[in-house]
PDB file of C-alpha atoms in Angstrom:
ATOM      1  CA  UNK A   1      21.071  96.450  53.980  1.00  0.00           C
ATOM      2  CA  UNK A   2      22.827  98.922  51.749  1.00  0.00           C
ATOM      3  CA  UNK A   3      23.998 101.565  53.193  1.00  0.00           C
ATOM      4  CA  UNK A   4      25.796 105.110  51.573  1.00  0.00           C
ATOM      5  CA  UNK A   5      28.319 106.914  53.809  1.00  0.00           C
ATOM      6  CA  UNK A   6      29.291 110.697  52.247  1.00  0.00           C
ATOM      7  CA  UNK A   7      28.539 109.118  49.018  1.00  0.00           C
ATOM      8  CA  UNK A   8      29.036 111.333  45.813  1.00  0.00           C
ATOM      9  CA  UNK A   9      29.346 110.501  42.096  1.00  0.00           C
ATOM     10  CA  UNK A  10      29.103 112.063  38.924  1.00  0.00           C
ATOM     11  CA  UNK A  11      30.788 112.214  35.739  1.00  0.00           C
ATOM     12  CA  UNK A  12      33.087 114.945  33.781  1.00  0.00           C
ATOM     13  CA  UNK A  13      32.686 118.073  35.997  1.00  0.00           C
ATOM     14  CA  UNK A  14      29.197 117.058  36.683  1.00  0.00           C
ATOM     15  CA  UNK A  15      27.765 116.167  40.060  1.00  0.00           C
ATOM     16  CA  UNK A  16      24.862 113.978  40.128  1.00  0.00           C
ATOM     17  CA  UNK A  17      24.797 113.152  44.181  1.00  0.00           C
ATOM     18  CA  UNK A  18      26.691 114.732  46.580  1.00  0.00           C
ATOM     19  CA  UNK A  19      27.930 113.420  50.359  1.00  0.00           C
ATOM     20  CA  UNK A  20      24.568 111.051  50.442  1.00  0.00           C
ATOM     21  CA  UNK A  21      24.241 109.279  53.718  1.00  0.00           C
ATOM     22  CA  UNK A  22      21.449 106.749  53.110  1.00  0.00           C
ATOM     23  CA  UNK A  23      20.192 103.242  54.812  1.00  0.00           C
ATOM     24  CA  UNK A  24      17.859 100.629  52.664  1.00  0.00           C
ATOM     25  CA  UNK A  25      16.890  98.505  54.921  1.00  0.00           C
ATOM     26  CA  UNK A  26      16.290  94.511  54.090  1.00  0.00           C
ATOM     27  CA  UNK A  27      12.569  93.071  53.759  1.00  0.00           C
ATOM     28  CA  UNK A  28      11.341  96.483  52.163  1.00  0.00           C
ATOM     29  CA  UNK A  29      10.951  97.132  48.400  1.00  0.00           C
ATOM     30  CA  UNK A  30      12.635 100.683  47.633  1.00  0.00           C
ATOM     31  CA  UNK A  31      11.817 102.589  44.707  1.00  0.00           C
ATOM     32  CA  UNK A  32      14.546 105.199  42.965  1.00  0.00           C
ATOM     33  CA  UNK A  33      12.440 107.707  41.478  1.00  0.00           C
ATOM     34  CA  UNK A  34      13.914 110.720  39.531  1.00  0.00           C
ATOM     35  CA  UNK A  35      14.128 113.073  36.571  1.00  0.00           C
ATOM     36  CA  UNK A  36      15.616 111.305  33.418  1.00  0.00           C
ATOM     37  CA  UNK A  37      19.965 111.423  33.336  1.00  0.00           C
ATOM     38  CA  UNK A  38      19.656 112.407  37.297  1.00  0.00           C
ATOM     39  CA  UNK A  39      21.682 109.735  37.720  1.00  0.00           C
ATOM     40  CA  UNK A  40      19.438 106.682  38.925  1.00  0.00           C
ATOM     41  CA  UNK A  41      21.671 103.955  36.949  1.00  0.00           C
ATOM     42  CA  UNK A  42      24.869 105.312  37.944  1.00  0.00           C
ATOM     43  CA  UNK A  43      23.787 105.110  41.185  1.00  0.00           C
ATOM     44  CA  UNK A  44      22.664 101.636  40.855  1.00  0.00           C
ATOM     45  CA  UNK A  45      25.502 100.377  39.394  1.00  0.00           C
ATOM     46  CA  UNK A  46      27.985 101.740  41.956  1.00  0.00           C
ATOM     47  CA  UNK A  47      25.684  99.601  44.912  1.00  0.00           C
ATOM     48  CA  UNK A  48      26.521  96.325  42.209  1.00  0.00           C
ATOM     49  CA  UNK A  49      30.004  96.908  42.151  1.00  0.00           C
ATOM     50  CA  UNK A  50      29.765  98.017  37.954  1.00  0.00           C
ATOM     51  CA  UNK A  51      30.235 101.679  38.879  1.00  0.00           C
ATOM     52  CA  UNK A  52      33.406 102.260  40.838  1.00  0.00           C
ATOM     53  CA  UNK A  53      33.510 106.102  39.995  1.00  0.00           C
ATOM     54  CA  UNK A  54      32.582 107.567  43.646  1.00  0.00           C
ATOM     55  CA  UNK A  55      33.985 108.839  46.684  1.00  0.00           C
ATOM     56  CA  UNK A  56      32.622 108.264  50.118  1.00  0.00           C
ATOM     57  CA  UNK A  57      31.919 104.773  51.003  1.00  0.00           C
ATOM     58  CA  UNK A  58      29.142 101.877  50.543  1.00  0.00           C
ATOM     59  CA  UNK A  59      28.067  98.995  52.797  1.00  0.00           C
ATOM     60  CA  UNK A  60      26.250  95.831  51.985  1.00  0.00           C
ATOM     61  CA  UNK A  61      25.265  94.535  55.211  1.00  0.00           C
ATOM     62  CA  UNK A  62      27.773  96.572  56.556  1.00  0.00           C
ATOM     63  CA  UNK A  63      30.560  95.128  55.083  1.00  0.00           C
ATOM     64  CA  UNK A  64      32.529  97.582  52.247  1.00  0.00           C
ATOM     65  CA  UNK A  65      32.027  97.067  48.618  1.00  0.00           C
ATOM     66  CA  UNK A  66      35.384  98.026  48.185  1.00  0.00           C
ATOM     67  CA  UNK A  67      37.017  95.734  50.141  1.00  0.00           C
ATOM     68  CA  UNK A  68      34.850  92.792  48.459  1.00  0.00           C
ATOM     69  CA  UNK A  69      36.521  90.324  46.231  1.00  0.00           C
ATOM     70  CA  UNK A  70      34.562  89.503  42.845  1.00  0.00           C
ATOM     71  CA  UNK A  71      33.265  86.098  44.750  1.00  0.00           C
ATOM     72  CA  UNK A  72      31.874  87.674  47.765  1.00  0.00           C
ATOM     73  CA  UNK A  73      30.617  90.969  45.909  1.00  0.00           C
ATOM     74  CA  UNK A  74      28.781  87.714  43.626  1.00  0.00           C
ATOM     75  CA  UNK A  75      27.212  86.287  46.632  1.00  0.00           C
ATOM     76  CA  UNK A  76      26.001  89.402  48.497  1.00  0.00           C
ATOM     77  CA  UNK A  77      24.205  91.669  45.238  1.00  0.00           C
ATOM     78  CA  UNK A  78      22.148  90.548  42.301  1.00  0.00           C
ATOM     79  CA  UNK A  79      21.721  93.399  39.626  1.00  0.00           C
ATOM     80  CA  UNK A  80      19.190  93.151  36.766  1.00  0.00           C
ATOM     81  CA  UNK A  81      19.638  95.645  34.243  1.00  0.00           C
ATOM     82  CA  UNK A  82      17.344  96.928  31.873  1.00  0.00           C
ATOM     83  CA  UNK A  83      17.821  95.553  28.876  1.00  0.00           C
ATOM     84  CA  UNK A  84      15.518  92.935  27.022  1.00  0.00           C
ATOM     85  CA  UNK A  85      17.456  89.437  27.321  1.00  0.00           C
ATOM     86  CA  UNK A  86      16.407  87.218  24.265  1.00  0.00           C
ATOM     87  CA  UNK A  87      18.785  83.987  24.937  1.00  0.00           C
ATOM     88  CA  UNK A  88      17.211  81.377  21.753  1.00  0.00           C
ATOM     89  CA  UNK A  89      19.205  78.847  22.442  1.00  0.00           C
ATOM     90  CA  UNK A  90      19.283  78.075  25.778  1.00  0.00           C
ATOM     91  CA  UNK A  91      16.428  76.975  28.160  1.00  0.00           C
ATOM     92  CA  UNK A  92      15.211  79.466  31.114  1.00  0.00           C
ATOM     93  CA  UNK A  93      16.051  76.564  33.986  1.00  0.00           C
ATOM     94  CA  UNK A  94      19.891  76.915  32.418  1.00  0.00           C
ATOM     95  CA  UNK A  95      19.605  80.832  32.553  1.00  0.00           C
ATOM     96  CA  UNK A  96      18.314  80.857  35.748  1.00  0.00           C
ATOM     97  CA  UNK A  97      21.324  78.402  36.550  1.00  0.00           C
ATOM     98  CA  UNK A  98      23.807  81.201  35.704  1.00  0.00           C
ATOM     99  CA  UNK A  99      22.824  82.845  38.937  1.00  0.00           C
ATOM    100  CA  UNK A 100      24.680  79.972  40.817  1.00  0.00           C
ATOM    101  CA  UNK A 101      27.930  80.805  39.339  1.00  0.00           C
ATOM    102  CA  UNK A 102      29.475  81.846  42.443  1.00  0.00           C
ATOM    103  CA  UNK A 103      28.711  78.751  44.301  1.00  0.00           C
ATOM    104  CA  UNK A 104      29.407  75.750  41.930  1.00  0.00           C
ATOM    105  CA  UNK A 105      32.943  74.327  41.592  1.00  0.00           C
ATOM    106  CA  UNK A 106      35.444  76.010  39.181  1.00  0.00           C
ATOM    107  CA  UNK A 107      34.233  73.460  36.176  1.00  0.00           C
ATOM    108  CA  UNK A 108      30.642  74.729  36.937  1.00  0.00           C
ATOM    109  CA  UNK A 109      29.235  71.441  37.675  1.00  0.00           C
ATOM    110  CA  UNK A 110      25.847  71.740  39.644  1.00  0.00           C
ATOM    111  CA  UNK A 111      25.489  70.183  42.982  1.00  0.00           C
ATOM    112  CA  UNK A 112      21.556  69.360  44.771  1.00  0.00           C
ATOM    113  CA  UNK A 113      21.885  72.430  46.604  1.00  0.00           C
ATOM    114  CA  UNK A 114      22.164  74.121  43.617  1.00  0.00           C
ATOM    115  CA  UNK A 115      19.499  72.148  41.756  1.00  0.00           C
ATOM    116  CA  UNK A 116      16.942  73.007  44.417  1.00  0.00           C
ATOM    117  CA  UNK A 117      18.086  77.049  44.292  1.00  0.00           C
ATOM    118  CA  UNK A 118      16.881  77.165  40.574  1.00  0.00           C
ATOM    119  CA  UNK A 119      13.707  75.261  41.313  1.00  0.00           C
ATOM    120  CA  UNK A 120      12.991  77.687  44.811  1.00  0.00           C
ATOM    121  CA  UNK A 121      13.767  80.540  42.128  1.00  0.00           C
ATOM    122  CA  UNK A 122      11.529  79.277  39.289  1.00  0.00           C
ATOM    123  CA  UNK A 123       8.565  78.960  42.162  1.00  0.00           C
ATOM    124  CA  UNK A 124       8.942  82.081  43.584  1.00  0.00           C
ATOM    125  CA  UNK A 125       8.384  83.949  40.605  1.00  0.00           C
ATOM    126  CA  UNK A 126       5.315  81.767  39.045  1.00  0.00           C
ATOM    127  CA  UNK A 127       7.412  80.162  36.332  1.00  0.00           C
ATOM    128  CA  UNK A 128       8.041  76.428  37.546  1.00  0.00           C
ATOM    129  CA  UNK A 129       6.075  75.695  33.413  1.00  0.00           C
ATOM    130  CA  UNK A 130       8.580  77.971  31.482  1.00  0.00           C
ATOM    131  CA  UNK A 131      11.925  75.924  32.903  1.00  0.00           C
ATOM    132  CA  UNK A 132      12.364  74.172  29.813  1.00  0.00           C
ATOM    133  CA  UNK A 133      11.348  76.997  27.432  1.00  0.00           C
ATOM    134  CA  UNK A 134      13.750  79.068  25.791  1.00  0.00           C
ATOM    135  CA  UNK A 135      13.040  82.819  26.018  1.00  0.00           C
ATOM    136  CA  UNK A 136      12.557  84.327  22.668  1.00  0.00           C
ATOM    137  CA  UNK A 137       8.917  82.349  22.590  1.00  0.00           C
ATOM    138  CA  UNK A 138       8.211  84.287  25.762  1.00  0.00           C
ATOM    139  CA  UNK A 139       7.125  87.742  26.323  1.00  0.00           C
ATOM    140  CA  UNK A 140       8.976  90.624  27.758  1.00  0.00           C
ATOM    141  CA  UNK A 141       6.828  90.409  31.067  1.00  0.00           C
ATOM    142  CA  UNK A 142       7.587  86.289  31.211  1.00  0.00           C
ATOM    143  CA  UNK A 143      11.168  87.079  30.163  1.00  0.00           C
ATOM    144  CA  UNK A 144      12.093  89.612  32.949  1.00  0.00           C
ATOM    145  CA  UNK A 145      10.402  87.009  35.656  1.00  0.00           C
ATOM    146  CA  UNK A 146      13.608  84.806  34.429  1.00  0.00           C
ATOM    147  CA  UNK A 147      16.048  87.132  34.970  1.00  0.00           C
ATOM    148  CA  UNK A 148      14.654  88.196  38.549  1.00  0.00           C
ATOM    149  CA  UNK A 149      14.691  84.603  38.904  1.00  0.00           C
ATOM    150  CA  UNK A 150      17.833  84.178  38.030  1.00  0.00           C
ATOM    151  CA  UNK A 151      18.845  86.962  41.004  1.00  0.00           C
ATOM    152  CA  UNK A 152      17.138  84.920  43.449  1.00  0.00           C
ATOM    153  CA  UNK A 153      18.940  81.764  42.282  1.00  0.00           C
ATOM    154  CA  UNK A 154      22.417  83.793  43.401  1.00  0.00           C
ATOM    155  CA  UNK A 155      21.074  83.762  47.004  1.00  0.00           C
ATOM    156  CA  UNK A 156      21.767  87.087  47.699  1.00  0.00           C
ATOM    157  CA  UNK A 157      20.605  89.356  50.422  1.00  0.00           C
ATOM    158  CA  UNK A 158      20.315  92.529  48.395  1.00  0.00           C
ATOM    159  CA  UNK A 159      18.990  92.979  44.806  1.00  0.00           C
ATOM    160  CA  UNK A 160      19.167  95.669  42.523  1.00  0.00           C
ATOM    161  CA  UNK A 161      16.805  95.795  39.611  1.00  0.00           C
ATOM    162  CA  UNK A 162      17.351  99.255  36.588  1.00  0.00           C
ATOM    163  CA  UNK A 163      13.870 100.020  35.393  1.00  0.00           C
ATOM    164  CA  UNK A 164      12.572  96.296  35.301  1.00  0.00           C
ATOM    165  CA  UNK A 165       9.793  97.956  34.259  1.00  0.00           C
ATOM    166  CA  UNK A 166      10.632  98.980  31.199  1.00  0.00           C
ATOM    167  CA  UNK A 167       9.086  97.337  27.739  1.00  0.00           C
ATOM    168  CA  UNK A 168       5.910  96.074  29.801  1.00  0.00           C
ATOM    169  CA  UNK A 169       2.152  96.912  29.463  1.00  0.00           C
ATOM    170  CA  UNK A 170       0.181  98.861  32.432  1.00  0.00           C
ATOM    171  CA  UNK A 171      -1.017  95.694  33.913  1.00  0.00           C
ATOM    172  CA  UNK A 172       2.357  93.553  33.483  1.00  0.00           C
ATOM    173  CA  UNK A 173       4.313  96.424  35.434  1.00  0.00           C
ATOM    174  CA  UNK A 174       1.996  96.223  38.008  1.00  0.00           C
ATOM    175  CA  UNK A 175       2.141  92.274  39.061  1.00  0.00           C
ATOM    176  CA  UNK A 176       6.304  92.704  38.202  1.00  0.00           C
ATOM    177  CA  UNK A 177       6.325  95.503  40.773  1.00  0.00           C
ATOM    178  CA  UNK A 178       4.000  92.916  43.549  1.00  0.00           C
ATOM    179  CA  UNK A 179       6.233  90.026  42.582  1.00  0.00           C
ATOM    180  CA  UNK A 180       9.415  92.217  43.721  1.00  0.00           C
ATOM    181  CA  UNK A 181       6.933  93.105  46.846  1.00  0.00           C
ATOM    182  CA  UNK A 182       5.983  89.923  47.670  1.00  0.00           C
ATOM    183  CA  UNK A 183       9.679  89.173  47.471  1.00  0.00           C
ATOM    184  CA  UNK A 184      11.313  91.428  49.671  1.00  0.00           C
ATOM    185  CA  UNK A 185       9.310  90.583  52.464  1.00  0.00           C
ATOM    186  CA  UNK A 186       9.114  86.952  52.324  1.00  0.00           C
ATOM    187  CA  UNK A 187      12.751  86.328  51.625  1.00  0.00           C
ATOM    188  CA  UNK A 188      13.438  89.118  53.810  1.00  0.00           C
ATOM    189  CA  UNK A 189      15.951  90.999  50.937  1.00  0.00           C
ATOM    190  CA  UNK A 190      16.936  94.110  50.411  1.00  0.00           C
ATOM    191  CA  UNK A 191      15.114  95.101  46.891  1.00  0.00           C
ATOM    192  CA  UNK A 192      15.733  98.234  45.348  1.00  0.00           C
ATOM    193  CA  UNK A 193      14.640  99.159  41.729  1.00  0.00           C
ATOM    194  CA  UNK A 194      14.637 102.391  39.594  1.00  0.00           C
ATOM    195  CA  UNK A 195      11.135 103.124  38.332  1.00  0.00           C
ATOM    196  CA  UNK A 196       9.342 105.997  36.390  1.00  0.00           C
ATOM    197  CA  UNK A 197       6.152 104.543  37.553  1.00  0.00           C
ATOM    198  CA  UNK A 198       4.995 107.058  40.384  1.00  0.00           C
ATOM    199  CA  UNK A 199       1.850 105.604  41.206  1.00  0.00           C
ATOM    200  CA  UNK A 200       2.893 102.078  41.634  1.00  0.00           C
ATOM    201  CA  UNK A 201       5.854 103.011  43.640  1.00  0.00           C
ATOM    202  CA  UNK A 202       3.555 105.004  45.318  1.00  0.00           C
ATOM    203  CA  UNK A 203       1.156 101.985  46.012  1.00  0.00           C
ATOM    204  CA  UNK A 204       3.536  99.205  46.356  1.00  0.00           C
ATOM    205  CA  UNK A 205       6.729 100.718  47.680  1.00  0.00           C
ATOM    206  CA  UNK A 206       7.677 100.174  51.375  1.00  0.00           C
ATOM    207  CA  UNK A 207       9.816 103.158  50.817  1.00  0.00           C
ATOM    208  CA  UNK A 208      10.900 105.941  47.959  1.00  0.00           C
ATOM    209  CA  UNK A 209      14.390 106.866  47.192  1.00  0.00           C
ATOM    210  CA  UNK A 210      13.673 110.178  45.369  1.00  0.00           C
ATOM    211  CA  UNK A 211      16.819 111.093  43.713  1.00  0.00           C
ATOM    212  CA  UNK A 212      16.637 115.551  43.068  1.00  0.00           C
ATOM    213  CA  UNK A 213      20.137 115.973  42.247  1.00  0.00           C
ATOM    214  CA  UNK A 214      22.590 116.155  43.846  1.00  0.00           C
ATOM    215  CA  UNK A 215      20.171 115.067  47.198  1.00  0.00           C
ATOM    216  CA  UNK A 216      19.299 111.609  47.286  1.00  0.00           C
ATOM    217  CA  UNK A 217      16.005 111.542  50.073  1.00  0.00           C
ATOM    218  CA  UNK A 218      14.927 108.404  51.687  1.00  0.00           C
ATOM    219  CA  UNK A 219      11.385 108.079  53.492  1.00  0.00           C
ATOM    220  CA  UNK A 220       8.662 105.953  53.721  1.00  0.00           C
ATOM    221  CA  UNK A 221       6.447 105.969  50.909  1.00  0.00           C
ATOM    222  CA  UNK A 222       3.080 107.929  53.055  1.00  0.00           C
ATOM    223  CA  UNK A 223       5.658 110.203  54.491  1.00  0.00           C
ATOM    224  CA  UNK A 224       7.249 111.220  50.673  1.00  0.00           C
ATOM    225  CA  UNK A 225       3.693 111.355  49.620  1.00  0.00           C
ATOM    226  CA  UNK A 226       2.817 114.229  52.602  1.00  0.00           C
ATOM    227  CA  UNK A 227       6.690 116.005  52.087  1.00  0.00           C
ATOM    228  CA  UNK A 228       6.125 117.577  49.315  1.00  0.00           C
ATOM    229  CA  UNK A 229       9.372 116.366  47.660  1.00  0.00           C
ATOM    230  CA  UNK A 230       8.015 114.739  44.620  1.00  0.00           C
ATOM    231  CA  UNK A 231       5.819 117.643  43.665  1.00  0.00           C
ATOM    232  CA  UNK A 232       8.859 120.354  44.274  1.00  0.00           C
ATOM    233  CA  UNK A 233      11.000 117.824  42.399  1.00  0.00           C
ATOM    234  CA  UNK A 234       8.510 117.204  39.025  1.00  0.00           C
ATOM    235  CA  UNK A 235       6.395 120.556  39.169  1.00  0.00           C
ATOM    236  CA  UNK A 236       7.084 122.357  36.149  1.00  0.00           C
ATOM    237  CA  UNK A 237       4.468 124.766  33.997  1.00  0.00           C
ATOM    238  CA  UNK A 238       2.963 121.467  32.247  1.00  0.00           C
ATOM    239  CA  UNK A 239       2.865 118.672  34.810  1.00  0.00           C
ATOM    240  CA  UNK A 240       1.498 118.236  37.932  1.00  0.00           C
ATOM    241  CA  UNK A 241       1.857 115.524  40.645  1.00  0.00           C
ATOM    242  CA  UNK A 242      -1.590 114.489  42.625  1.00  0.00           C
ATOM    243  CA  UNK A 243      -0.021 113.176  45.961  1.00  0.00           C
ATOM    244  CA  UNK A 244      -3.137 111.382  46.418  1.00  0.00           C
ATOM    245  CA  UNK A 245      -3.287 108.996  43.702  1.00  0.00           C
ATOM    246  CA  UNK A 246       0.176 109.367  43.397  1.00  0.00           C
ATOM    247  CA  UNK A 247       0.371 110.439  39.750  1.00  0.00           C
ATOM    248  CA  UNK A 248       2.189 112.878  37.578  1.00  0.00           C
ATOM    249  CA  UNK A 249      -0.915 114.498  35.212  1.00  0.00           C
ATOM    250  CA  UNK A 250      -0.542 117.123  32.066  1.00  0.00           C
ATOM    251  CA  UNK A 251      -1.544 120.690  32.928  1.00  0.00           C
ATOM    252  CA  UNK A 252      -4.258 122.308  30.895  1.00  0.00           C
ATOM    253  CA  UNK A 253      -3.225 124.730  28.789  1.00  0.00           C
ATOM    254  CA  UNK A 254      -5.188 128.132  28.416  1.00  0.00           C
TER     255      UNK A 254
END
């Protein structure tokens, strides 16, 4: 669970969130939705422990992040960023690997339990035949399944992904998004991604974190649908959000 008590952040004499108290429960998929440079990664990478320019206080299953050492912070968050990972000249089983840096002795040697954490993670995410490929022969969509792989292989209870989405066709974001899904409620984790893919948050969300700045609201993903937030949050004289499907459509212009 991650939880924000009178969280606020921001940067120069800008405030992007202001005394934010927020739960995200585990075994639910959350989706941080938002206007671009409302703050959605600097939010994300204060829960990881990258961002450390806040006040007010967070909790990973309830225990601080600031009173975490590197070690434990390692072994209770996963963060996947955004950026495309092209790694020529090592395999994906060794990238995957990396994720068990906080558990292998200080030489890095790997031990069975380890072994069978980057298998589990390879299975999970479909891509048990790409082990011993190396990752610039494989496409963006195939590439990101290694790095969420590589989360799962650092066995953590709480993973943040930054627009995972991003660099993917329509059809590749959509079985990414049902992978984290399918994820989160199997392996009971605490999954929460940035996205600006309304109507697949919208369909395969447990819940929406809509970020209007400097508010950060939290609700199911019917009840943000029915609140009106989204449509307050995106209407503008050219777009228009259709709560029903879930979309954000171009106006007609007269």
């Amino acid at each position: 669970m991650i939880e924000l008590r009178d969280f606020s952040t921001g940067y120069g004499e800008r405030t992007l969130l202001r005394d934010v108290n927020v739960a995200v429960d585990n075994g639910r998929l959350t989706a941080l939705i938002g206007r671009n440079g409302s703050g959605k990664s600097t939010l994300l990478r204060a829960i990881a422990g990258i961002n450390r320019h806040y006040t007010g206080e967070i909790l990973l299953d309830g225990r601080s992040l600031s009173q975490m050492k590197p070690q434990q912070l390692a072994r209770t968050v996963a963060f996947v960023n955004t950026e495309r990972t092209r790694i020529a000249s090592l395999r994906c089983e060794d990238v995957v690997a990396m994720g068990r840096a906080p558990y292998t002795n200080w030489i890095g040697r790997m031990q069975d339990i380890d072994k069978e954490a980057v298998a589990h993670a390879l299975a999970s995410t479909d891509m048990e035949g790409y082990a011993h490929r190396t990752m610039d022969t494989m496409s963006d969509g195939e590439c990101q399944r290694i790095m969420i792989a590589r989360a799962l292989a650092q066995n953590t209870p709480t993973i943040i992904l930054d627009e995972p989405t991003s660099f993917l066709d329509m059809p590749s974001r959509f079985e990414l998004v049902a992978l984290l899904c399918n994820l989160a409620h199997k392996e009971k984790k605490c999954v929460l991604f940035s996205t600006h893919e309304l109507d697949i948050a919208m369909q395969l969300c447990d819940d929406i974190a809509l970020l209007d700045s400097p508010r950060l609201r939290h609700l199911p993903a019917d009840e943000m649908r029915r609140s009106g937030y989204i449509e307050l949050l995106f209407r503008n004289d050219t777009v228009h959000f259709n709560a029903t499907s879930g979309t954000i459509m171009l106006k007609d212009r007269k």
